[in-house]
């Protein structure tokens, strides 16, 4: 975080904003996270600038991402790109591999689950506490394609702030092991939790680490056995390895990319206009500095040794200021333009 602040103080980011204006913040913020005030001041200076999509920069970034990572064809394991007898190398354990058996092969979709043409608008919804009381539900739901992370709750009032539409949702290993007992016992609670996502794609971490393969296959069989409309798919570790190299070339150093950055990267290939919600890794709100929970639905902390959340956010903020994607850090206001460009939605365009 310190390097980020130092660059700001040296004026290296001056091309991205007008003369700095220090934000007024409350004097009594007892639990302001360490170093956050300087970072939040910088974010507010950058974010205060009127956002405008820069088509040339978006196309250049998307072209580079597509040529190096090939998300359209390779983000997901399919029967077309992974045949029986082939060996899959785990992206989290590069020295480990698994051979594709006929039984495993039958769990793969026949073809790539994404269309060859891009969606006009995509909303990628993280689970940050910044979404609490945001009123952004209708705006999120106005996107053509909505991606959510780690089976988040959408009912019990949360829908007003995070929406309900879901086209793709991820399931991190931790939730399968900790919340659903690795699916070794009763599987109905897991299946019932999928109801709120309708016939969405469930993106599983089948080949990230060896221990995740059996539980991910149990998730697939549970969906099949219970007749759930959810469609299980698996991240392709070859794609994730290429994605890791890509972001390292942009300056990111982390043991593992966060799920949020993985799906945001995929969205940049699949969508013409990418909007990010709930991507705020700090414990204070950027406007007013009120204390936030880690997630909009709980305060369980992430494993910081694995993910470089503030650094990832800096890279996403840079793409925001360059007009490549749109970060949403404000609460949404009813009656403003929605993501499809028509009136009656919530929040800023």
C-alpha atoms as a printed R data frame, in Angstrom:
    type eleno elety resid chain resno       x       y       z
1   ATOM     1    CA   UNK     A     1   0.000   0.000   0.000
2   ATOM     2    CA   UNK     A     2   2.890   2.334   0.780
3   ATOM     3    CA   UNK     A     3   4.187   2.317  -2.814
4   ATOM     4    CA   UNK     A     4   0.770   3.395  -4.048
5   ATOM     5    CA   UNK     A     5   0.690   6.386  -1.685
6   ATOM     6    CA   UNK     A     6   4.277   7.326  -2.527
7   ATOM     7    CA   UNK     A     7   3.494   7.436  -6.245
8   ATOM     8    CA   UNK     A     8   0.575   9.726  -5.527
9   ATOM     9    CA   UNK     A     9   2.732  12.054  -3.440
10  ATOM    10    CA   UNK     A    10   5.358  12.212  -6.184
11  ATOM    11    CA   UNK     A    11   2.700  13.176  -8.725
12  ATOM    12    CA   UNK     A    12   3.100  10.094 -10.901
13  ATOM    13    CA   UNK     A    13  -0.662   9.761 -11.263
14  ATOM    14    CA   UNK     A    14  -1.271  13.399 -12.150
15  ATOM    15    CA   UNK     A    15  -2.247  12.509 -15.687
16  ATOM    16    CA   UNK     A    16  -5.307  10.704 -14.345
17  ATOM    17    CA   UNK     A    17  -6.919  13.552 -12.465
18  ATOM    18    CA   UNK     A    18  -7.108  17.264 -12.021
19  ATOM    19    CA   UNK     A    19  -5.542  19.204  -9.138
20  ATOM    20    CA   UNK     A    20  -5.882  17.166  -5.938
21  ATOM    21    CA   UNK     A    21  -8.668  18.149  -3.599
22  ATOM    22    CA   UNK     A    22  -8.406  16.639  -0.129
23  ATOM    23    CA   UNK     A    23 -11.615  14.993   0.947
24  ATOM    24    CA   UNK     A    24 -13.237  16.121   4.150
25  ATOM    25    CA   UNK     A    25 -13.483  13.179   6.546
26  ATOM    26    CA   UNK     A    26 -14.761  12.888  10.098
27  ATOM    27    CA   UNK     A    27 -12.174  13.631  12.757
28  ATOM    28    CA   UNK     A    28 -13.266  10.766  14.988
29  ATOM    29    CA   UNK     A    29 -12.814   7.502  13.139
30  ATOM    30    CA   UNK     A    30 -11.642   5.198  15.904
31  ATOM    31    CA   UNK     A    31 -11.078   2.097  13.827
32  ATOM    32    CA   UNK     A    32  -9.696   3.483  10.562
33  ATOM    33    CA   UNK     A    33  -7.567   0.764   9.002
34  ATOM    34    CA   UNK     A    34  -3.817   1.360   8.975
35  ATOM    35    CA   UNK     A    35  -2.739   3.518   6.039
36  ATOM    36    CA   UNK     A    36  -6.288   3.675   4.707
37  ATOM    37    CA   UNK     A    37  -6.850   7.409   4.992
38  ATOM    38    CA   UNK     A    38  -4.154   8.260   2.449
39  ATOM    39    CA   UNK     A    39  -5.342   5.536   0.081
40  ATOM    40    CA   UNK     A    40  -8.992   6.504   0.406
41  ATOM    41    CA   UNK     A    41  -8.098  10.150  -0.246
42  ATOM    42    CA   UNK     A    42  -6.372   9.084  -3.456
43  ATOM    43    CA   UNK     A    43  -9.264   6.840  -4.497
44  ATOM    44    CA   UNK     A    44 -11.705   9.696  -3.969
45  ATOM    45    CA   UNK     A    45  -9.595  12.065  -6.055
46  ATOM    46    CA   UNK     A    46  -9.502   9.601  -8.933
47  ATOM    47    CA   UNK     A    47 -13.088   8.468  -8.549
48  ATOM    48    CA   UNK     A    48 -14.406  12.047  -8.472
49  ATOM    49    CA   UNK     A    49 -13.478  12.464 -12.134
50  ATOM    50    CA   UNK     A    50 -16.357  11.914 -14.560
51  ATOM    51    CA   UNK     A    51 -16.035   8.364 -15.823
52  ATOM    52    CA   UNK     A    52 -16.038   7.812 -19.566
53  ATOM    53    CA   UNK     A    53 -15.403   4.590 -21.421
54  ATOM    54    CA   UNK     A    54 -12.309   4.821 -23.622
55  ATOM    55    CA   UNK     A    55 -13.101   2.441 -26.450
56  ATOM    56    CA   UNK     A    56  -9.537   2.388 -27.767
57  ATOM    57    CA   UNK     A    57  -8.028   1.490 -24.394
58  ATOM    58    CA   UNK     A    58 -10.720  -1.093 -23.726
59  ATOM    59    CA   UNK     A    59 -10.114  -2.778 -27.090
60  ATOM    60    CA   UNK     A    60  -6.348  -2.734 -26.607
61  ATOM    61    CA   UNK     A    61  -6.560  -4.261 -23.110
62  ATOM    62    CA   UNK     A    62  -9.153  -6.840 -24.167
63  ATOM    63    CA   UNK     A    63  -7.075  -7.806 -27.199
64  ATOM    64    CA   UNK     A    64  -3.981  -8.337 -25.044
65  ATOM    65    CA   UNK     A    65  -5.950 -10.337 -22.471
66  ATOM    66    CA   UNK     A    66  -7.607 -12.480 -25.145
67  ATOM    67    CA   UNK     A    67  -4.376 -13.212 -27.019
68  ATOM    68    CA   UNK     A    68  -2.515 -14.250 -23.863
69  ATOM    69    CA   UNK     A    69  -5.264 -16.030 -21.911
70  ATOM    70    CA   UNK     A    70  -7.906 -17.064 -24.491
71  ATOM    71    CA   UNK     A    71 -10.779 -17.013 -22.043
72  ATOM    72    CA   UNK     A    72 -13.473 -17.578 -24.669
73  ATOM    73    CA   UNK     A    73 -12.058 -20.969 -25.605
74  ATOM    74    CA   UNK     A    74 -10.049 -22.050 -22.574
75  ATOM    75    CA   UNK     A    75 -11.454 -20.561 -19.369
76  ATOM    76    CA   UNK     A    76 -13.612 -23.625 -18.743
77  ATOM    77    CA   UNK     A    77 -12.832 -27.344 -19.040
78  ATOM    78    CA   UNK     A    78 -14.907 -28.896 -21.837
79  ATOM    79    CA   UNK     A    79 -14.995 -32.174 -23.701
80  ATOM    80    CA   UNK     A    80 -13.688 -30.250 -26.712
81  ATOM    81    CA   UNK     A    81 -10.508 -28.977 -25.036
82  ATOM    82    CA   UNK     A    82  -9.823 -31.828 -22.577
83  ATOM    83    CA   UNK     A    83 -10.087 -35.404 -23.843
84  ATOM    84    CA   UNK     A    84 -10.165 -38.763 -22.066
85  ATOM    85    CA   UNK     A    85  -6.649 -39.846 -21.084
86  ATOM    86    CA   UNK     A    86  -5.231 -36.333 -21.059
87  ATOM    87    CA   UNK     A    87  -3.487 -35.060 -17.947
88  ATOM    88    CA   UNK     A    88  -4.627 -31.934 -16.124
89  ATOM    89    CA   UNK     A    89  -1.990 -30.034 -14.140
90  ATOM    90    CA   UNK     A    90  -3.373 -28.330 -11.025
91  ATOM    91    CA   UNK     A    91  -2.824 -24.577 -11.184
92  ATOM    92    CA   UNK     A    92  -2.256 -24.365  -7.409
93  ATOM    93    CA   UNK     A    93   0.021 -27.434  -7.321
94  ATOM    94    CA   UNK     A    94   2.068 -27.368 -10.511
95  ATOM    95    CA   UNK     A    95   3.818 -30.659  -9.696
96  ATOM    96    CA   UNK     A    96   0.537 -32.527  -9.335
97  ATOM    97    CA   UNK     A    97  -1.698 -33.788 -12.108
98  ATOM    98    CA   UNK     A    98  -4.736 -35.944 -12.654
99  ATOM    99    CA   UNK     A    99  -5.562 -38.130 -15.637
100 ATOM   100    CA   UNK     A   100  -9.005 -37.655 -17.155
101 ATOM   101    CA   UNK     A   101 -11.073 -40.823 -16.770
102 ATOM   102    CA   UNK     A   102 -14.203 -41.534 -18.829
103 ATOM   103    CA   UNK     A   103 -16.299 -40.911 -15.686
104 ATOM   104    CA   UNK     A   104 -14.649 -37.525 -15.103
105 ATOM   105    CA   UNK     A   105 -14.926 -36.666 -18.802
106 ATOM   106    CA   UNK     A   106 -18.701 -37.137 -18.623
107 ATOM   107    CA   UNK     A   107 -18.925 -34.310 -16.068
108 ATOM   108    CA   UNK     A   108 -17.462 -31.827 -18.566
109 ATOM   109    CA   UNK     A   109 -19.831 -29.795 -20.788
110 ATOM   110    CA   UNK     A   110 -19.639 -30.798 -24.436
111 ATOM   111    CA   UNK     A   111 -18.995 -27.264 -25.636
112 ATOM   112    CA   UNK     A   112 -17.874 -23.936 -24.248
113 ATOM   113    CA   UNK     A   113 -20.751 -22.487 -22.170
114 ATOM   114    CA   UNK     A   114 -20.244 -18.934 -23.446
115 ATOM   115    CA   UNK     A   115 -21.457 -17.644 -26.830
116 ATOM   116    CA   UNK     A   116 -19.064 -16.529 -29.522
117 ATOM   117    CA   UNK     A   117 -20.367 -12.963 -29.365
118 ATOM   118    CA   UNK     A   118 -19.880 -10.634 -26.420
119 ATOM   119    CA   UNK     A   119 -22.585  -9.443 -24.059
120 ATOM   120    CA   UNK     A   120 -23.253  -5.723 -24.106
121 ATOM   121    CA   UNK     A   121 -23.152  -5.267 -20.310
122 ATOM   122    CA   UNK     A   122 -21.855  -7.467 -17.506
123 ATOM   123    CA   UNK     A   123 -22.001  -6.889 -13.763
124 ATOM   124    CA   UNK     A   124 -19.358  -8.651 -11.688
125 ATOM   125    CA   UNK     A   125 -20.521  -8.639  -8.082
126 ATOM   126    CA   UNK     A   126 -17.978  -9.069  -5.315
127 ATOM   127    CA   UNK     A   127 -19.086  -9.563  -1.738
128 ATOM   128    CA   UNK     A   128 -17.486  -6.509  -0.128
129 ATOM   129    CA   UNK     A   129 -19.171  -4.806   2.813
130 ATOM   130    CA   UNK     A   130 -19.423  -1.671   0.667
131 ATOM   131    CA   UNK     A   131 -22.595  -3.197  -0.826
132 ATOM   132    CA   UNK     A   132 -24.402  -3.063   2.536
133 ATOM   133    CA   UNK     A   133 -27.310  -0.588   2.282
134 ATOM   134    CA   UNK     A   134 -26.090   0.449  -1.184
135 ATOM   135    CA   UNK     A   135 -29.456   0.137  -2.912
136 ATOM   136    CA   UNK     A   136 -27.711  -1.221  -6.018
137 ATOM   137    CA   UNK     A   137 -29.849  -4.339  -6.525
138 ATOM   138    CA   UNK     A   138 -31.924  -3.075  -9.466
139 ATOM   139    CA   UNK     A   139 -28.895  -1.611 -11.177
140 ATOM   140    CA   UNK     A   140 -26.982  -4.889 -10.914
141 ATOM   141    CA   UNK     A   141 -29.982  -6.832 -12.210
142 ATOM   142    CA   UNK     A   142 -30.201  -4.528 -15.249
143 ATOM   143    CA   UNK     A   143 -26.998  -6.055 -16.681
144 ATOM   144    CA   UNK     A   144 -27.290  -8.653 -19.451
145 ATOM   145    CA   UNK     A   145 -24.933 -11.053 -17.664
146 ATOM   146    CA   UNK     A   146 -24.351 -11.134 -13.896
147 ATOM   147    CA   UNK     A   147 -21.432 -12.919 -12.235
148 ATOM   148    CA   UNK     A   148 -21.355 -13.528  -8.462
149 ATOM   149    CA   UNK     A   149 -18.663 -14.933  -6.180
150 ATOM   150    CA   UNK     A   150 -18.739 -17.778  -3.648
151 ATOM   151    CA   UNK     A   151 -22.452 -18.620  -3.364
152 ATOM   152    CA   UNK     A   152 -23.463 -15.370  -1.612
153 ATOM   153    CA   UNK     A   153 -26.895 -14.963   0.026
154 ATOM   154    CA   UNK     A   154 -29.367 -12.978  -2.084
155 ATOM   155    CA   UNK     A   155 -32.560 -13.116   0.055
156 ATOM   156    CA   UNK     A   156 -33.556 -11.748   3.461
157 ATOM   157    CA   UNK     A   157 -33.339  -8.132   2.322
158 ATOM   158    CA   UNK     A   158 -29.968  -8.413   0.604
159 ATOM   159    CA   UNK     A   159 -31.665  -8.388  -2.799
160 ATOM   160    CA   UNK     A   160 -32.336  -4.638  -2.513
161 ATOM   161    CA   UNK     A   161 -28.595  -4.021  -2.391
162 ATOM   162    CA   UNK     A   162 -27.070  -6.831  -4.471
163 ATOM   163    CA   UNK     A   163 -29.906  -7.930  -6.765
164 ATOM   164    CA   UNK     A   164 -30.973 -11.486  -7.548
165 ATOM   165    CA   UNK     A   165 -30.141 -12.068 -11.218
166 ATOM   166    CA   UNK     A   166 -27.355 -14.624 -11.584
167 ATOM   167    CA   UNK     A   167 -25.889 -16.074 -14.746
168 ATOM   168    CA   UNK     A   168 -22.661 -17.429 -13.258
169 ATOM   169    CA   UNK     A   169 -21.721 -17.989  -9.618
170 ATOM   170    CA   UNK     A   170 -18.483 -19.365  -8.204
171 ATOM   171    CA   UNK     A   171 -18.065 -21.734  -5.264
172 ATOM   172    CA   UNK     A   172 -14.795 -21.384  -3.399
173 ATOM   173    CA   UNK     A   173 -13.372 -24.564  -1.815
174 ATOM   174    CA   UNK     A   174 -13.798 -23.120   1.689
175 ATOM   175    CA   UNK     A   175 -17.576 -22.900   1.439
176 ATOM   176    CA   UNK     A   176 -17.883 -26.464   0.131
177 ATOM   177    CA   UNK     A   177 -15.763 -27.813   2.976
178 ATOM   178    CA   UNK     A   178 -16.823 -25.583   5.845
179 ATOM   179    CA   UNK     A   179 -20.492 -24.805   5.184
180 ATOM   180    CA   UNK     A   180 -21.505 -28.035   3.460
181 ATOM   181    CA   UNK     A   181 -19.201 -30.544   5.173
182 ATOM   182    CA   UNK     A   182 -17.367 -31.365   1.932
183 ATOM   183    CA   UNK     A   183 -20.713 -32.853   0.776
184 ATOM   184    CA   UNK     A   184 -19.906 -36.042   2.657
185 ATOM   185    CA   UNK     A   185 -23.230 -36.110   4.474
186 ATOM   186    CA   UNK     A   186 -26.623 -34.644   3.626
187 ATOM   187    CA   UNK     A   187 -26.451 -32.752   0.375
188 ATOM   188    CA   UNK     A   188 -29.925 -31.205   0.364
189 ATOM   189    CA   UNK     A   189 -28.810 -27.959   2.124
190 ATOM   190    CA   UNK     A   190 -26.268 -27.412  -0.661
191 ATOM   191    CA   UNK     A   191 -28.850 -28.016  -3.393
192 ATOM   192    CA   UNK     A   192 -31.398 -25.769  -1.679
193 ATOM   193    CA   UNK     A   193 -28.812 -22.986  -1.464
194 ATOM   194    CA   UNK     A   194 -28.538 -23.097  -5.260
195 ATOM   195    CA   UNK     A   195 -32.238 -22.316  -5.777
196 ATOM   196    CA   UNK     A   196 -31.742 -18.563  -5.594
197 ATOM   197    CA   UNK     A   197 -29.376 -18.745  -8.579
198 ATOM   198    CA   UNK     A   198 -31.871 -20.471 -10.890
199 ATOM   199    CA   UNK     A   199 -30.350 -22.137 -13.953
200 ATOM   200    CA   UNK     A   200 -27.040 -20.316 -13.606
201 ATOM   201    CA   UNK     A   201 -23.601 -21.757 -14.267
202 ATOM   202    CA   UNK     A   202 -21.809 -22.912 -11.105
203 ATOM   203    CA   UNK     A   203 -18.065 -22.448 -11.559
204 ATOM   204    CA   UNK     A   204 -16.206 -25.006  -9.418
205 ATOM   205    CA   UNK     A   205 -12.532 -25.097  -8.314
206 ATOM   206    CA   UNK     A   206 -12.182 -28.723  -9.446
207 ATOM   207    CA   UNK     A   207  -8.570 -28.513 -10.584
208 ATOM   208    CA   UNK     A   208  -7.046 -25.804  -8.409
209 ATOM   209    CA   UNK     A   209  -5.683 -28.239  -5.770
210 ATOM   210    CA   UNK     A   210  -5.884 -32.024  -5.510
211 ATOM   211    CA   UNK     A   211  -8.117 -31.941  -2.444
212 ATOM   212    CA   UNK     A   212 -10.722 -29.925  -4.374
213 ATOM   213    CA   UNK     A   213 -11.300 -32.509  -7.105
214 ATOM   214    CA   UNK     A   214 -13.386 -35.037  -5.092
215 ATOM   215    CA   UNK     A   215 -15.587 -32.386  -3.431
216 ATOM   216    CA   UNK     A   216 -16.188 -30.611  -6.760
217 ATOM   217    CA   UNK     A   217 -17.196 -33.893  -8.391
218 ATOM   218    CA   UNK     A   218 -19.551 -34.547  -5.466
219 ATOM   219    CA   UNK     A   219 -21.081 -31.117  -6.110
220 ATOM   220    CA   UNK     A   220 -21.610 -32.050  -9.768
221 ATOM   221    CA   UNK     A   221 -23.220 -35.387  -8.870
222 ATOM   222    CA   UNK     A   222 -25.403 -33.755  -6.211
223 ATOM   223    CA   UNK     A   223 -26.743 -31.308  -8.796
224 ATOM   224    CA   UNK     A   224 -27.388 -34.176 -11.193
225 ATOM   225    CA   UNK     A   225 -28.966 -36.477  -8.589
226 ATOM   226    CA   UNK     A   226 -31.345 -33.814  -7.256
227 ATOM   227    CA   UNK     A   227 -32.295 -32.533 -10.714
228 ATOM   228    CA   UNK     A   228 -31.161 -28.990  -9.997
229 ATOM   229    CA   UNK     A   229 -31.293 -26.607 -12.997
230 ATOM   230    CA   UNK     A   230 -27.844 -25.288 -12.033
231 ATOM   231    CA   UNK     A   231 -25.114 -26.300 -14.503
232 ATOM   232    CA   UNK     A   232 -21.735 -27.169 -12.992
233 ATOM   233    CA   UNK     A   233 -18.558 -26.221 -14.859
234 ATOM   234    CA   UNK     A   234 -14.886 -26.128 -13.858
235 ATOM   235    CA   UNK     A   235 -12.198 -23.493 -14.291
236 ATOM   236    CA   UNK     A   236  -9.472 -24.671 -16.658
237 ATOM   237    CA   UNK     A   237  -6.146 -24.569 -14.751
238 ATOM   238    CA   UNK     A   238  -4.290 -23.807 -17.987
239 ATOM   239    CA   UNK     A   239  -6.327 -20.622 -18.288
240 ATOM   240    CA   UNK     A   240  -5.674 -19.673 -14.650
241 ATOM   241    CA   UNK     A   241  -1.933 -20.224 -15.104
242 ATOM   242    CA   UNK     A   242  -1.937 -17.907 -18.109
243 ATOM   243    CA   UNK     A   243  -4.033 -15.392 -16.188
244 ATOM   244    CA   UNK     A   244  -1.503 -15.447 -13.353
245 ATOM   245    CA   UNK     A   245   1.326 -14.698 -15.792
246 ATOM   246    CA   UNK     A   246  -0.729 -11.908 -17.370
247 ATOM   247    CA   UNK     A   247  -1.379 -10.099 -14.074
248 ATOM   248    CA   UNK     A   248   2.194 -10.596 -12.907
249 ATOM   249    CA   UNK     A   249   3.249  -8.737 -16.041
250 ATOM   250    CA   UNK     A   250   1.053  -5.880 -14.767
251 ATOM   251    CA   UNK     A   251   2.859  -5.810 -11.409
252 ATOM   252    CA   UNK     A   252   0.701  -8.098  -9.274
253 ATOM   253    CA   UNK     A   253   2.544 -10.346  -6.834
254 ATOM   254    CA   UNK     A   254   0.351 -12.801  -4.958
255 ATOM   255    CA   UNK     A   255   0.393 -16.489  -4.104
256 ATOM   256    CA   UNK     A   256  -2.948 -16.784  -5.864
257 ATOM   257    CA   UNK     A   257  -5.328 -14.462  -7.687
258 ATOM   258    CA   UNK     A   258  -8.616 -13.815  -5.929
259 ATOM   259    CA   UNK     A   259 -11.766 -15.296  -7.423
260 ATOM   260    CA   UNK     A   260 -13.001 -11.747  -7.967
261 ATOM   261    CA   UNK     A   261 -10.044 -10.873 -10.173
262 ATOM   262    CA   UNK     A   262 -10.370 -14.181 -12.050
263 ATOM   263    CA   UNK     A   263 -14.001 -13.575 -13.012
264 ATOM   264    CA   UNK     A   264 -13.460  -9.854 -13.644
265 ATOM   265    CA   UNK     A   265 -10.728 -10.850 -16.103
266 ATOM   266    CA   UNK     A   266 -13.083 -13.329 -17.775
267 ATOM   267    CA   UNK     A   267 -15.766 -10.637 -18.008
268 ATOM   268    CA   UNK     A   268 -13.345  -8.318 -19.807
269 ATOM   269    CA   UNK     A   269 -13.160 -10.909 -22.590
270 ATOM   270    CA   UNK     A   270 -16.869 -11.772 -22.618
271 ATOM   271    CA   UNK     A   271 -18.418  -8.311 -22.282
272 ATOM   272    CA   UNK     A   272 -18.297  -4.958 -24.057
273 ATOM   273    CA   UNK     A   273 -19.014  -3.023 -20.851
274 ATOM   274    CA   UNK     A   274 -17.816  -4.399 -17.506
275 ATOM   275    CA   UNK     A   275 -19.172  -3.007 -14.233
276 ATOM   276    CA   UNK     A   276 -17.710  -4.070 -10.886
277 ATOM   277    CA   UNK     A   277 -19.712  -3.909  -7.649
278 ATOM   278    CA   UNK     A   278 -18.575  -4.895  -4.157
279 ATOM   279    CA   UNK     A   279 -14.878  -4.641  -5.021
280 ATOM   280    CA   UNK     A   280 -13.577  -2.670  -2.043
281 ATOM   281    CA   UNK     A   281 -10.949  -4.405   0.116
282 ATOM   282    CA   UNK     A   282 -10.775  -1.940   3.016
283 ATOM   283    CA   UNK     A   283 -12.652  -1.847   6.315
284 ATOM   284    CA   UNK     A   284 -13.830   1.749   5.942
285 ATOM   285    CA   UNK     A   285 -16.242   3.166   3.376
286 ATOM   286    CA   UNK     A   286 -14.581   5.523   0.866
287 ATOM   287    CA   UNK     A   287 -17.289   8.125   1.497
288 ATOM   288    CA   UNK     A   288 -17.558   9.066   5.169
289 ATOM   289    CA   UNK     A   289 -15.176   6.360   6.383
290 ATOM   290    CA   UNK     A   290 -17.864   4.412   8.225
291 ATOM   291    CA   UNK     A   291 -16.746   0.967   9.373
292 ATOM   292    CA   UNK     A   292 -17.605  -1.875   7.004
293 ATOM   293    CA   UNK     A   293 -17.876  -5.617   7.482
294 ATOM   294    CA   UNK     A   294 -15.565  -7.725   5.337
295 ATOM   295    CA   UNK     A   295 -18.573  -9.072   3.393
296 ATOM   296    CA   UNK     A   296 -22.027  -7.546   3.037
297 ATOM   297    CA   UNK     A   297 -23.433 -10.615   4.803
298 ATOM   298    CA   UNK     A   298 -20.742 -11.420   7.447
299 ATOM   299    CA   UNK     A   299 -17.408 -10.265   8.845
300 ATOM   300    CA   UNK     A   300 -15.341 -13.409   8.232
301 ATOM   301    CA   UNK     A   301 -11.862 -12.322   7.162
302 ATOM   302    CA   UNK     A   302 -10.096 -13.495   4.011
303 ATOM   303    CA   UNK     A   303  -6.782 -15.333   3.990
304 ATOM   304    CA   UNK     A   304  -4.532 -12.356   3.325
305 ATOM   305    CA   UNK     A   305  -1.420 -14.476   2.799
306 ATOM   306    CA   UNK     A   306  -2.988 -15.883  -0.385
307 ATOM   307    CA   UNK     A   307  -4.579 -12.808  -1.916
308 ATOM   308    CA   UNK     A   308  -3.161  -9.322  -2.498
309 ATOM   309    CA   UNK     A   309  -6.514  -7.550  -2.251
310 ATOM   310    CA   UNK     A   310  -5.374  -3.888  -1.997
311 ATOM   311    CA   UNK     A   311  -2.906  -4.362  -4.870
312 ATOM   312    CA   UNK     A   312  -5.569  -6.052  -7.003
313 ATOM   313    CA   UNK     A   313  -7.881  -3.147  -6.277
314 ATOM   314    CA   UNK     A   314  -5.209  -0.685  -7.369
315 ATOM   315    CA   UNK     A   315  -4.938  -2.448 -10.728
316 ATOM   316    CA   UNK     A   316  -8.720  -2.398 -11.152
317 ATOM   317    CA   UNK     A   317  -8.834   1.278 -10.176
318 ATOM   318    CA   UNK     A   318  -6.211   1.974 -12.830
319 ATOM   319    CA   UNK     A   319  -8.419   0.255 -15.439
320 ATOM   320    CA   UNK     A   320 -11.331   2.363 -14.168
321 ATOM   321    CA   UNK     A   321  -9.430   5.627 -14.598
322 ATOM   322    CA   UNK     A   322  -8.317   4.505 -18.070
323 ATOM   323    CA   UNK     A   323 -11.939   3.882 -19.097
324 ATOM   324    CA   UNK     A   324 -11.477   0.119 -19.590
325 ATOM   325    CA   UNK     A   325 -14.058  -0.937 -16.962
326 ATOM   326    CA   UNK     A   326 -16.308   0.778 -14.430
327 ATOM   327    CA   UNK     A   327 -15.873   0.441 -10.667
328 ATOM   328    CA   UNK     A   328 -18.932   1.337  -8.598
329 ATOM   329    CA   UNK     A   329 -18.081   2.706  -5.150
330 ATOM   330    CA   UNK     A   330 -21.134   4.935  -4.617
331 ATOM   331    CA   UNK     A   331 -24.513   3.988  -3.252
332 ATOM   332    CA   UNK     A   332 -27.101   3.761  -6.014
333 ATOM   333    CA   UNK     A   333 -29.824   6.382  -6.427
334 ATOM   334    CA   UNK     A   334 -33.267   5.333  -7.747
335 ATOM   335    CA   UNK     A   335 -34.343   6.896 -11.025
336 ATOM   336    CA   UNK     A   336 -30.936   7.288 -12.637
337 ATOM   337    CA   UNK     A   337 -29.697   5.493 -15.732
338 ATOM   338    CA   UNK     A   338 -29.287   1.712 -15.449
339 ATOM   339    CA   UNK     A   339 -26.480  -0.375 -16.952
340 ATOM   340    CA   UNK     A   340 -28.333  -0.892 -20.231
341 ATOM   341    CA   UNK     A   341 -28.616   2.863 -20.727
342 ATOM   342    CA   UNK     A   342 -32.347   3.277 -20.076
343 ATOM   343    CA   UNK     A   343 -33.970   5.262 -17.294
344 ATOM   344    CA   UNK     A   344 -35.619   3.804 -14.241
345 ATOM   345    CA   UNK     A   345 -32.612   1.880 -12.941
346 ATOM   346    CA   UNK     A   346 -30.467   2.648  -9.951
347 ATOM   347    CA   UNK     A   347 -27.152   4.414  -9.599
348 ATOM   348    CA   UNK     A   348 -24.710   6.244 -11.832
349 ATOM   349    CA   UNK     A   349 -24.362   5.220 -15.473
